[in-house]
């Protein structure tokens, strides 16, 4: 009765939180299973950033609860005993979720997700006692809790690991629900982060991705600048010095407050991979202002150029929202022009989704659905063309690839990433996992490179 399946929606923060829960549960003797059908306990770690993400998780929870009821002891023994919702949507929507999902066993918000293992222990104990089904256990404190920043990895499991360096967000972008879902910004102590990464390095992790909503604001309040270097840059330098760690990435920085000390890191810290995810959201100053993104199109482009000057091989990815309230054809044309100018290697393009309680929600959803859709398509086509062109320039080159895992079960194709964060597929074997291999690129698609290992 202790087989747990965790399904994760949303961003890498949620992925890392799911990993943290999995590690805590393993330590208590639970087994984490990949197949839903084998689980006694299913946890959905949810996202609230767009309506679609919420609907997916609500639909999933509804179906699971229905199946749970349908299974009767007379038939095959019911497998699923416990269904829990945790994460951003649990926090954001809270108790009203129980109106449509009254049989949920667990509803735990973002500040207290580290209590989930205790809650499961208790639920299972009452189950064994064959008492009546306890009512839904709800824990939705909004007060920021730094305990949820504690390390959370099962060491020795990952070549590439996600490491949380901060929680929450104080930015209040007009369209965004994350500050409500994740609470106020707080930094994890630098010593703690360095310690966790040392431990990861000692057990085989070669690459770390530092996570936060605005990583370049890391520790602003907690740590002073030293010799003109912000706390985030100080942290990068300390991680750079850890033996065994070969690559450093982070996501996401905010274009405002992206200073020269951070730009210089791309010149000075060779472990820092020359790929940056720098969300722009829009190419129109008017829309940026409405979004309360505190930079202009020009400032954004200046940062891009400074980064390219610091490292000529720099690769860029971004987030864009199309159809924010008030976005005209002329505004959108500016986004397209910026897109063409930067030539992003990758981009996540989102159709604006009204989040109730945000400032943008008060502006109304003024851009019709079909206009959002066509703007979305235009950018996707542009992206496919630039990604393919960028990838094709790599055919014939040799790329340094950190080998992560087999690409497909039962075949000898392995996958890794080059420093620019492109997926690279090549014929390999299990001994390659965890190595930095030179791979000669033979062909390219929009999303991946194929090649042959030289060593
Ligand atoms: N903290 C990160 C972004 C986190 S949310 C940053 O500021 O860069 C990830 C992305 O979701 C955002 O960059 C934005 O492009 C998108 N997003 C956020 N709210 C949205 C909304 N209401 N509708 C559509 N997309 C949204
Ligand atoms: Fe949302 Fe803005 Fe914070 Fe990013 S910086 S999480 S977009 S409020
Ligand atoms: Fe979604 Fe929460 Fe991440 S709302 S995008 S899972 S921070």
Short mmCIF file of C-alpha atoms and ligand atoms in Angstrom, two decimals:
data_model
loop_
_atom_site.label_atom_id
_atom_site.label_comp_id
_atom_site.label_asym_id
_atom_site.label_seq_id
_atom_site.Cartn_x
_atom_site.Cartn_y
_atom_site.Cartn_z
CA UNK A 1 0.00 0.00 0.00
CA UNK A 2 2.90 2.32 -0.45
CA UNK A 3 3.40 2.67 -4.15
CA UNK A 4 3.32 6.32 -5.14
CA UNK A 5 2.98 7.88 -8.57
CA UNK A 6 3.61 11.62 -8.88
CA UNK A 7 2.34 13.44 -11.96
CA UNK A 8 3.80 16.88 -12.48
CA UNK A 9 2.26 19.79 -14.37
CA UNK A 10 3.81 23.18 -15.05
CA UNK A 11 7.37 24.36 -14.76
CA UNK A 12 10.71 23.10 -13.51
CA UNK A 13 9.98 24.41 -10.00
CA UNK A 14 7.21 21.87 -9.84
CA UNK A 15 9.48 19.20 -11.25
CA UNK A 16 12.03 19.89 -8.57
CA UNK A 17 9.33 19.93 -5.85
CA UNK A 18 8.08 16.56 -7.11
CA UNK A 19 11.63 15.23 -6.95
CA UNK A 20 11.93 16.54 -3.40
CA UNK A 21 8.71 14.80 -2.36
CA UNK A 22 9.81 11.60 -4.10
CA UNK A 23 13.13 11.67 -2.23
CA UNK A 24 11.37 12.22 1.10
CA UNK A 25 8.94 9.40 0.42
CA UNK A 26 11.67 6.99 -0.64
CA UNK A 27 13.48 7.72 2.59
CA UNK A 28 10.35 6.63 4.46
CA UNK A 29 10.04 3.36 2.63
CA UNK A 30 7.56 4.33 -0.06
CA UNK A 31 8.18 3.13 -3.59
CA UNK A 32 7.93 5.63 -6.43
CA UNK A 33 6.38 4.06 -9.54
CA UNK A 34 6.33 5.42 -13.07
CA UNK A 35 3.10 3.71 -14.07
CA UNK A 36 -0.09 5.22 -12.77
CA UNK A 37 -1.86 1.84 -12.85
CA UNK A 38 0.61 0.38 -10.37
CA UNK A 39 0.13 3.11 -7.78
CA UNK A 40 -1.79 3.00 -4.52
CA UNK A 41 -1.27 6.69 -4.08
CA UNK A 42 -1.36 9.31 -6.82
CA UNK A 43 -0.20 12.86 -6.27
CA UNK A 44 -0.90 15.52 -8.87
CA UNK A 45 1.51 18.43 -8.58
CA UNK A 46 -0.46 21.16 -10.28
CA UNK A 47 0.08 24.43 -12.15
CA UNK A 48 -2.09 27.55 -12.32
CA UNK A 49 -0.27 29.68 -14.84
CA UNK A 50 -2.87 29.26 -17.60
CA UNK A 51 -6.42 27.99 -17.65
CA UNK A 52 -5.42 25.02 -19.79
CA UNK A 53 -2.97 23.79 -17.17
CA UNK A 54 -5.67 23.94 -14.50
CA UNK A 55 -8.27 22.18 -16.63
CA UNK A 56 -5.86 19.36 -17.43
CA UNK A 57 -5.23 18.59 -13.76
CA UNK A 58 -8.88 18.98 -12.75
CA UNK A 59 -9.94 16.64 -15.57
CA UNK A 60 -7.30 14.13 -14.57
CA UNK A 61 -8.31 14.22 -10.90
CA UNK A 62 -11.97 13.75 -11.83
CA UNK A 63 -11.22 10.70 -13.96
CA UNK A 64 -9.00 9.14 -11.30
CA UNK A 65 -11.64 9.59 -8.63
CA UNK A 66 -14.26 8.02 -10.87
CA UNK A 67 -12.04 4.98 -11.49
CA UNK A 68 -11.34 4.73 -7.79
CA UNK A 69 -15.05 4.43 -7.03
CA UNK A 70 -15.73 2.05 -9.86
CA UNK A 71 -13.27 -0.53 -8.58
CA UNK A 72 -15.08 -2.70 -6.03
CA UNK A 73 -13.47 -5.29 -3.81
CA UNK A 74 -15.51 -7.99 -5.57
CA UNK A 75 -13.73 -7.25 -8.80
CA UNK A 76 -10.00 -6.94 -8.91
CA UNK A 77 -8.79 -5.22 -5.76
CA UNK A 78 -8.94 -1.47 -6.13
CA UNK A 79 -5.48 -0.17 -6.46
CA UNK A 80 -5.80 3.55 -5.95
CA UNK A 81 -6.37 4.40 -2.30
CA UNK A 82 -5.28 7.99 -2.07
CA UNK A 83 -5.49 10.90 -4.48
CA UNK A 84 -3.78 14.14 -3.55
CA UNK A 85 -3.59 17.52 -5.23
CA UNK A 86 -0.65 19.71 -4.40
CA UNK A 87 1.20 22.66 -5.93
CA UNK A 88 0.19 25.97 -7.46
CA UNK A 89 -3.42 25.24 -8.37
CA UNK A 90 -4.09 23.67 -4.99
CA UNK A 91 -2.80 26.89 -3.44
CA UNK A 92 -4.45 29.25 -5.87
CA UNK A 93 -7.91 27.72 -6.01
CA UNK A 94 -7.97 26.17 -2.55
CA UNK A 95 -11.09 24.76 -0.93
CA UNK A 96 -13.51 25.59 -3.75
CA UNK A 97 -11.77 22.77 -5.65
CA UNK A 98 -13.51 20.37 -3.30
CA UNK A 99 -16.89 21.36 -4.71
CA UNK A 100 -16.11 19.50 -7.91
CA UNK A 101 -13.67 17.00 -6.35
CA UNK A 102 -15.23 16.22 -2.95
CA UNK A 103 -13.54 12.82 -2.63
CA UNK A 104 -10.03 14.14 -2.82
CA UNK A 105 -7.93 12.78 0.04
CA UNK A 106 -5.34 15.49 0.19
CA UNK A 107 -5.15 19.16 -0.82
CA UNK A 108 -1.82 20.77 0.01
CA UNK A 109 -0.55 24.17 -1.13
CA UNK A 110 2.90 25.32 -2.17
CA UNK A 111 4.11 26.47 1.23
CA UNK A 112 3.60 23.12 2.94
CA UNK A 113 4.24 20.53 0.30
CA UNK A 114 7.03 19.12 2.46
CA UNK A 115 4.31 17.94 4.86
CA UNK A 116 2.87 15.59 2.25
CA UNK A 117 4.83 12.56 3.51
CA UNK A 118 3.46 13.08 7.05
CA UNK A 119 -0.05 13.41 5.70
CA UNK A 120 0.33 10.21 3.70
CA UNK A 121 1.62 8.33 6.74
CA UNK A 122 -1.46 9.47 8.67
CA UNK A 123 -3.89 8.66 5.90
CA UNK A 124 -2.47 5.19 5.49
CA UNK A 125 -2.57 4.60 9.24
CA UNK A 126 -6.26 5.46 9.37
CA UNK A 127 -6.81 3.26 6.35
CA UNK A 128 -5.22 0.30 8.07
CA UNK A 129 -7.45 0.94 11.08
CA UNK A 130 -10.38 0.39 8.68
CA UNK A 131 -12.06 3.44 10.13
CA UNK A 132 -14.38 5.61 8.06
CA UNK A 133 -12.75 7.47 5.23
CA UNK A 134 -11.26 10.59 6.77
CA UNK A 135 -12.42 13.88 5.26
CA UNK A 136 -10.08 15.63 2.87
CA UNK A 137 -6.93 16.74 4.55
CA UNK A 138 -6.43 20.39 3.60
CA UNK A 139 -3.33 22.48 4.24
CA UNK A 140 -3.26 25.81 2.45
CA UNK A 141 -1.29 28.24 4.64
CA UNK A 142 -0.27 31.24 2.62
CA UNK A 143 2.50 32.34 4.93
CA UNK A 144 5.85 31.85 3.24
CA UNK A 145 7.61 28.80 4.67
CA UNK A 146 11.31 28.44 3.97
CA UNK A 147 11.22 24.80 4.93
CA UNK A 148 9.96 24.13 1.42
CA UNK A 149 13.38 25.20 0.16
CA UNK A 150 15.14 22.33 1.84
CA UNK A 151 17.25 20.13 -0.33
CA UNK A 152 15.36 17.42 -2.02
CA UNK A 153 17.28 14.93 -4.06
CA UNK A 154 17.96 11.29 -3.96
CA UNK A 155 21.69 11.53 -4.56
CA UNK A 156 23.29 9.54 -7.32
CA UNK A 157 20.19 9.50 -9.49
CA UNK A 158 20.76 12.28 -11.96
CA UNK A 159 23.44 13.42 -14.35
CA UNK A 160 21.65 16.76 -14.54
CA UNK A 161 19.87 18.06 -11.46
CA UNK A 162 17.46 20.89 -10.73
CA UNK A 163 18.40 22.93 -7.67
CA UNK A 164 16.02 25.41 -6.10
CA UNK A 165 17.79 28.60 -4.99
CA UNK A 166 14.78 30.71 -4.09
CA UNK A 167 11.04 30.54 -3.74
CA UNK A 168 8.17 32.85 -4.58
CA UNK A 169 8.12 36.07 -6.55
CA UNK A 170 7.72 39.74 -5.67
CA UNK A 171 7.49 41.04 -9.23
CA UNK A 172 3.73 41.41 -9.72
CA UNK A 173 3.69 41.21 -13.52
CA UNK A 174 0.13 42.24 -14.35
CA UNK A 175 -0.94 38.95 -15.98
CA UNK A 176 0.72 36.49 -13.63
CA UNK A 177 -0.70 34.27 -10.90
CA UNK A 178 2.66 32.93 -9.70
CA UNK A 179 3.13 35.47 -6.85
CA UNK A 180 -0.23 34.40 -5.46
CA UNK A 181 0.45 30.72 -5.96
CA UNK A 182 4.02 30.73 -4.68
CA UNK A 183 4.07 33.57 -2.18
CA UNK A 184 6.74 36.13 -1.36
CA UNK A 185 10.29 35.90 -2.62
CA UNK A 186 12.82 34.32 -0.31
CA UNK A 187 16.32 33.10 -0.89
CA UNK A 188 17.72 29.82 0.22
CA UNK A 189 20.96 30.27 2.18
CA UNK A 190 23.99 30.24 -0.11
CA UNK A 191 25.80 27.77 2.12
CA UNK A 192 22.90 25.33 1.81
CA UNK A 193 22.85 25.51 -1.96
CA UNK A 194 26.60 25.05 -2.28
CA UNK A 195 26.41 22.14 0.13
CA UNK A 196 23.64 20.41 -1.79
CA UNK A 197 25.53 20.80 -5.06
CA UNK A 198 28.73 19.44 -3.51
CA UNK A 199 26.72 16.40 -2.44
CA UNK A 200 25.23 16.01 -5.91
CA UNK A 201 28.68 16.27 -7.51
CA UNK A 202 30.02 13.61 -5.18
CA UNK A 203 27.33 11.19 -6.35
CA UNK A 204 27.65 11.71 -10.08
CA UNK A 205 25.73 14.85 -11.01
CA UNK A 206 27.61 16.78 -13.69
CA UNK A 207 25.19 19.58 -14.48
CA UNK A 208 23.01 21.77 -12.29
CA UNK A 209 20.16 24.05 -13.29
CA UNK A 210 19.48 26.69 -10.67
CA UNK A 211 15.81 27.49 -10.31
CA UNK A 212 13.94 30.58 -9.25
CA UNK A 213 11.28 32.89 -10.68
CA UNK A 214 13.86 35.67 -11.05
CA UNK A 215 17.21 34.10 -10.35
CA UNK A 216 19.22 37.26 -10.94
CA UNK A 217 17.45 38.81 -7.94
CA UNK A 218 18.74 35.98 -5.75
CA UNK A 219 19.66 37.08 -2.25
CA UNK A 220 19.27 40.82 -2.91
CA UNK A 221 17.96 41.37 0.58
CA UNK A 222 19.99 38.74 2.37
CA UNK A 223 23.50 39.29 1.00
CA UNK A 224 25.49 42.44 0.18
CA UNK A 225 27.17 42.99 -3.17
CA UNK A 226 30.91 42.24 -2.99
CA UNK A 227 33.34 44.00 -5.32
CA UNK A 228 30.48 45.02 -7.58
CA UNK A 229 29.16 41.48 -7.78
CA UNK A 230 25.54 40.71 -6.95
CA UNK A 231 24.75 37.78 -4.65
CA UNK A 232 23.63 35.72 -7.66
CA UNK A 233 27.01 36.17 -9.33
CA UNK A 234 28.74 35.31 -6.05
CA UNK A 235 26.69 32.13 -5.94
CA UNK A 236 27.60 31.25 -9.54
CA UNK A 237 31.29 31.69 -8.73
CA UNK A 238 31.05 29.42 -5.72
CA UNK A 239 29.28 26.72 -7.71
CA UNK A 240 31.83 27.10 -10.48
CA UNK A 241 34.53 26.16 -7.98
CA UNK A 242 32.88 22.83 -7.09
CA UNK A 243 34.86 19.94 -8.44
CA UNK A 244 32.85 17.43 -10.45
CA UNK A 245 30.28 19.96 -11.63
CA UNK A 246 30.99 20.52 -15.31
CA UNK A 247 28.04 22.62 -16.37
CA UNK A 248 25.90 25.33 -14.82
CA UNK A 249 22.57 26.62 -16.11
CA UNK A 250 19.82 28.68 -14.54
CA UNK A 251 16.23 29.69 -15.22
CA UNK A 252 14.73 32.24 -15.35
CA UNK A 253 16.50 35.56 -15.10
CA UNK A 254 14.51 38.78 -15.51
CA UNK A 255 15.69 41.23 -18.15
CA UNK A 256 15.61 44.09 -15.67
CA UNK A 257 18.43 43.96 -13.19
CA UNK A 258 20.52 41.94 -15.65
CA UNK A 259 23.79 43.69 -14.96
CA UNK A 260 27.25 43.62 -16.44
CA UNK A 261 28.60 41.43 -13.61
CA UNK A 262 26.24 38.69 -14.78
CA UNK A 263 27.03 39.29 -18.45
CA UNK A 264 30.73 38.91 -17.62
CA UNK A 265 30.10 35.47 -16.15
CA UNK A 266 29.52 34.21 -19.70
CA UNK A 267 33.03 35.34 -20.54
CA UNK A 268 34.74 34.27 -17.31
CA UNK A 269 33.04 31.11 -16.03
CA UNK A 270 33.58 28.34 -18.56
CA UNK A 271 31.20 25.97 -16.77
CA UNK A 272 28.34 28.39 -17.33
CA UNK A 273 26.74 27.12 -20.54
CA UNK A 274 26.26 29.70 -23.29
CA UNK A 275 22.50 29.35 -23.40
CA UNK A 276 20.16 31.72 -21.66
CA UNK A 277 16.40 31.65 -21.23
CA UNK A 278 15.48 35.31 -21.09
CA UNK A 279 11.71 35.85 -21.17
CA UNK A 280 10.78 38.96 -23.13
CA UNK A 281 6.95 38.52 -23.20
CA UNK A 282 6.42 41.22 -25.83
CA UNK A 283 8.35 43.40 -28.27
CA UNK A 284 6.09 46.40 -27.75
CA UNK A 285 6.97 48.96 -25.08
CA UNK A 286 3.32 49.79 -24.65
CA UNK A 287 2.42 46.21 -23.87
CA UNK A 288 5.49 45.73 -21.69
CA UNK A 289 4.29 48.69 -19.67
CA UNK A 290 0.78 47.27 -19.41
CA UNK A 291 2.32 43.98 -18.31
CA UNK A 292 4.42 45.79 -15.70
CA UNK A 293 7.57 44.32 -17.12
CA UNK A 294 10.03 46.95 -16.01
CA UNK A 295 12.23 47.12 -19.12
CA UNK A 296 11.89 48.38 -22.66
CA UNK A 297 12.41 46.58 -25.92
CA UNK A 298 15.66 48.51 -26.34
CA UNK A 299 16.99 47.54 -22.95
CA UNK A 300 16.20 43.91 -23.72
CA UNK A 301 18.04 44.07 -27.03
CA UNK A 302 21.00 45.76 -25.36
CA UNK A 303 21.26 42.88 -22.90
CA UNK A 304 21.10 40.36 -25.75
CA UNK A 305 23.87 42.20 -27.57
CA UNK A 306 26.01 42.48 -24.45
CA UNK A 307 25.67 38.73 -23.94
CA UNK A 308 26.61 38.03 -27.56
CA UNK A 309 29.64 40.27 -27.12
CA UNK A 310 30.64 38.36 -23.98
CA UNK A 311 30.24 35.01 -25.75
CA UNK A 312 29.80 34.86 -29.51
CA UNK A 313 28.23 31.39 -29.39
CA UNK A 314 25.43 32.51 -27.08
CA UNK A 315 22.07 30.76 -27.62
CA UNK A 316 18.81 32.41 -26.59
CA UNK A 317 15.39 31.18 -25.68
CA UNK A 318 12.43 33.16 -24.45
CA UNK A 319 8.79 33.27 -23.33
CA UNK A 320 6.23 35.30 -25.26
CA UNK A 321 2.61 36.02 -24.50
CA UNK A 322 0.38 36.80 -27.47
CA UNK A 323 -2.96 38.52 -27.03
CA UNK A 324 -2.38 40.33 -23.74
CA UNK A 325 -5.25 42.81 -23.20
CA UNK A 326 -4.74 45.83 -25.43
CA UNK A 327 -2.30 44.15 -27.84
CA UNK A 328 -2.93 45.61 -31.29
CA UNK A 329 -1.68 44.38 -34.68
CA UNK A 330 0.99 47.08 -34.48
CA UNK A 331 2.11 45.85 -31.03
CA UNK A 332 2.26 42.30 -32.31
CA UNK A 333 4.27 43.40 -35.37
CA UNK A 334 6.88 44.74 -32.94
CA UNK A 335 7.07 41.35 -31.24
CA UNK A 336 7.55 39.69 -34.64
CA UNK A 337 10.29 42.19 -35.50
CA UNK A 338 12.05 41.52 -32.21
CA UNK A 339 11.72 37.82 -32.84
CA UNK A 340 13.40 38.24 -36.23
CA UNK A 341 16.10 40.41 -34.78
CA UNK A 342 17.14 38.13 -31.93
CA UNK A 343 16.67 34.84 -33.83
CA UNK A 344 15.79 32.80 -30.77
CA UNK A 345 16.96 29.20 -30.75
CA UNK A 346 13.87 28.25 -28.78
CA UNK A 347 10.77 30.02 -27.52
CA UNK A 348 7.70 29.17 -25.52
CA UNK A 349 4.78 31.04 -27.00
CA UNK A 350 1.67 31.36 -24.88
CA UNK A 351 -1.78 32.60 -25.67
CA UNK A 352 -2.80 35.02 -22.96
CA UNK A 353 -5.05 33.39 -20.38
CA UNK A 354 -6.96 35.54 -17.91
CA UNK A 355 -6.09 34.73 -14.28
CA UNK A 356 -8.68 36.06 -11.94
CA UNK A 357 -7.32 38.35 -9.27
CA UNK A 358 -4.51 39.69 -11.46
CA UNK A 359 -4.26 43.25 -12.71
CA UNK A 360 -4.55 42.23 -16.36
CA UNK A 361 -7.83 40.49 -15.59
CA UNK A 362 -9.32 43.92 -14.89
CA UNK A 363 -8.40 45.02 -18.42
CA UNK A 364 -10.73 42.41 -19.90
CA UNK A 365 -9.78 39.72 -22.43
CA UNK A 366 -9.80 42.14 -25.37
CA UNK A 367 -8.03 40.11 -28.05
CA UNK A 368 -10.38 37.61 -29.73
CA UNK A 369 -9.48 33.96 -29.56
CA UNK A 370 -8.89 33.57 -33.31
CA UNK A 371 -6.54 36.56 -33.32
CA UNK A 372 -4.54 35.04 -30.47
CA UNK A 373 -4.46 31.78 -32.38
CA UNK A 374 -3.19 33.34 -35.60
CA UNK A 375 -0.53 35.38 -33.74
CA UNK A 376 0.53 32.19 -32.04
CA UNK A 377 0.83 30.41 -35.41
CA UNK A 378 2.83 33.22 -36.95
CA UNK A 379 5.43 33.06 -34.18
CA UNK A 380 5.52 29.26 -34.21
CA UNK A 381 6.28 29.27 -37.92
CA UNK A 382 9.00 31.87 -37.48
CA UNK A 383 10.46 29.85 -34.65
CA UNK A 384 10.50 26.62 -36.64
CA UNK A 385 12.38 28.36 -39.42
CA UNK A 386 15.01 29.99 -37.19
CA UNK A 387 15.51 26.88 -35.04
CA UNK A 388 16.04 24.74 -38.10
CA UNK A 389 18.43 27.24 -39.66
CA UNK A 390 20.39 27.56 -36.39
CA UNK A 391 20.55 23.79 -36.01
CA UNK A 392 21.68 23.27 -39.59
CA UNK A 393 24.67 25.51 -38.99
CA UNK A 394 25.82 22.86 -36.50
CA UNK A 395 25.86 20.02 -39.04
CA UNK A 396 29.47 19.02 -39.56
CA UNK A 397 30.63 20.51 -36.25
CA UNK A 398 31.62 18.59 -33.14
CA UNK A 399 29.50 19.35 -30.10
CA UNK A 400 30.28 18.64 -26.46
CA UNK A 401 27.37 16.52 -25.24
CA UNK A 402 26.55 15.63 -21.67
CA UNK A 403 24.95 12.20 -21.99
CA UNK A 404 21.79 11.91 -19.88
CA UNK A 405 19.89 8.74 -20.73
CA UNK A 406 18.72 6.29 -23.38
CA UNK A 407 16.48 8.16 -25.82
CA UNK A 408 14.09 5.30 -26.46
CA UNK A 409 13.59 2.03 -24.67
CA UNK A 410 15.12 -1.00 -26.31
CA UNK A 411 17.22 0.88 -28.84
CA UNK A 412 20.82 1.94 -28.60
CA UNK A 413 20.11 5.61 -29.17
CA UNK A 414 21.18 7.85 -26.32
CA UNK A 415 20.38 11.48 -25.65
CA UNK A 416 22.19 14.40 -24.18
CA UNK A 417 22.45 18.14 -24.65
CA UNK A 418 25.10 20.36 -26.14
CA UNK A 419 26.15 23.48 -24.27
CA UNK A 420 23.56 25.51 -26.16
CA UNK A 421 20.88 23.22 -24.65
CA UNK A 422 20.04 21.45 -27.91
CA UNK A 423 18.98 17.86 -27.63
CA UNK A 424 21.51 15.57 -29.35
CA UNK A 425 20.78 11.93 -30.29
CA UNK A 426 23.50 9.42 -31.11
CA UNK A 427 24.15 5.65 -31.05
CA UNK A 428 25.63 4.93 -27.63
CA UNK A 429 25.60 2.64 -24.63
CA UNK A 430 24.95 2.78 -20.92
CA UNK A 431 28.62 3.46 -20.15
CA UNK A 432 28.25 6.84 -21.88
CA UNK A 433 25.73 8.16 -19.36
CA UNK A 434 27.26 10.96 -17.29
CA UNK A 435 30.14 11.57 -19.69
CA UNK A 436 30.91 14.69 -21.68
CA UNK A 437 31.31 13.25 -25.16
CA UNK A 438 32.38 14.91 -28.39
CA UNK A 439 29.62 14.18 -30.90
CA UNK A 440 29.97 14.90 -34.60
CA UNK A 441 26.63 16.30 -35.86
CA UNK A 442 25.38 14.64 -39.05
CA UNK A 443 21.85 15.99 -39.38
CA UNK A 444 19.43 18.42 -37.79
CA UNK A 445 15.70 18.90 -37.31
CA UNK A 446 13.94 21.89 -35.72
CA UNK A 447 14.22 20.40 -32.24
CA UNK A 448 17.20 18.03 -32.24
CA UNK A 449 20.58 17.12 -33.67
CA UNK A 450 21.67 13.63 -34.68
CA UNK A 451 25.25 12.50 -34.76
CA UNK A 452 27.97 10.04 -33.88
CA UNK A 453 30.19 9.97 -30.80
CA UNK A 454 33.87 10.45 -31.60
CA UNK A 455 35.24 8.78 -28.48
N1 LIG B 1 9.31 33.94 -13.61
C1 LIG B 1 9.41 33.73 -14.97
C2 LIG B 1 8.16 33.17 -15.64
C3 LIG B 1 7.33 32.18 -14.91
S1 LIG B 1 5.79 31.78 -15.65
C4 LIG B 1 9.72 35.06 -15.61
O1 LIG B 1 9.20 36.08 -15.20
O2 LIG B 1 10.44 35.05 -16.55
C5 LIG B 1 6.30 31.17 -17.24
C6 LIG B 1 5.72 31.91 -18.39
O3 LIG B 1 4.31 31.75 -18.45
C7 LIG B 1 5.89 33.41 -18.37
O4 LIG B 1 7.17 33.81 -18.77
C8 LIG B 1 4.82 33.89 -19.31
O5 LIG B 1 5.29 33.95 -20.64
C9 LIG B 1 3.76 32.80 -19.21
N2 LIG B 1 2.56 33.28 -18.53
C10 LIG B 1 2.46 33.73 -17.26
N3 LIG B 1 1.19 34.13 -17.00
C11 LIG B 1 0.48 33.93 -18.15
C12 LIG B 1 -0.88 34.15 -18.52
N4 LIG B 1 -1.76 34.68 -17.67
N5 LIG B 1 -1.26 33.81 -19.77
C13 LIG B 1 -0.37 33.29 -20.65
N6 LIG B 1 0.91 33.07 -20.35
C14 LIG B 1 1.35 33.38 -19.11
FE1 LIG B 2 5.21 35.93 -12.88
FE2 LIG B 2 6.54 38.13 -13.39
FE3 LIG B 2 7.09 36.75 -11.20
FE4 LIG B 2 7.76 35.79 -13.59
S1 LIG B 2 8.57 37.66 -12.64
S2 LIG B 2 6.77 34.68 -11.93
S3 LIG B 2 6.08 36.47 -14.88
S4 LIG B 2 5.19 37.81 -11.61
FE1 LIG B 3 2.81 26.78 -12.99
FE2 LIG B 3 3.41 27.24 -10.50
FE3 LIG B 3 5.32 26.90 -12.26
S1 LIG B 3 1.81 28.22 -11.62
S2 LIG B 3 4.43 27.65 -14.15
S3 LIG B 3 3.86 25.39 -11.67
S4 LIG B 3 5.36 28.26 -10.51
#
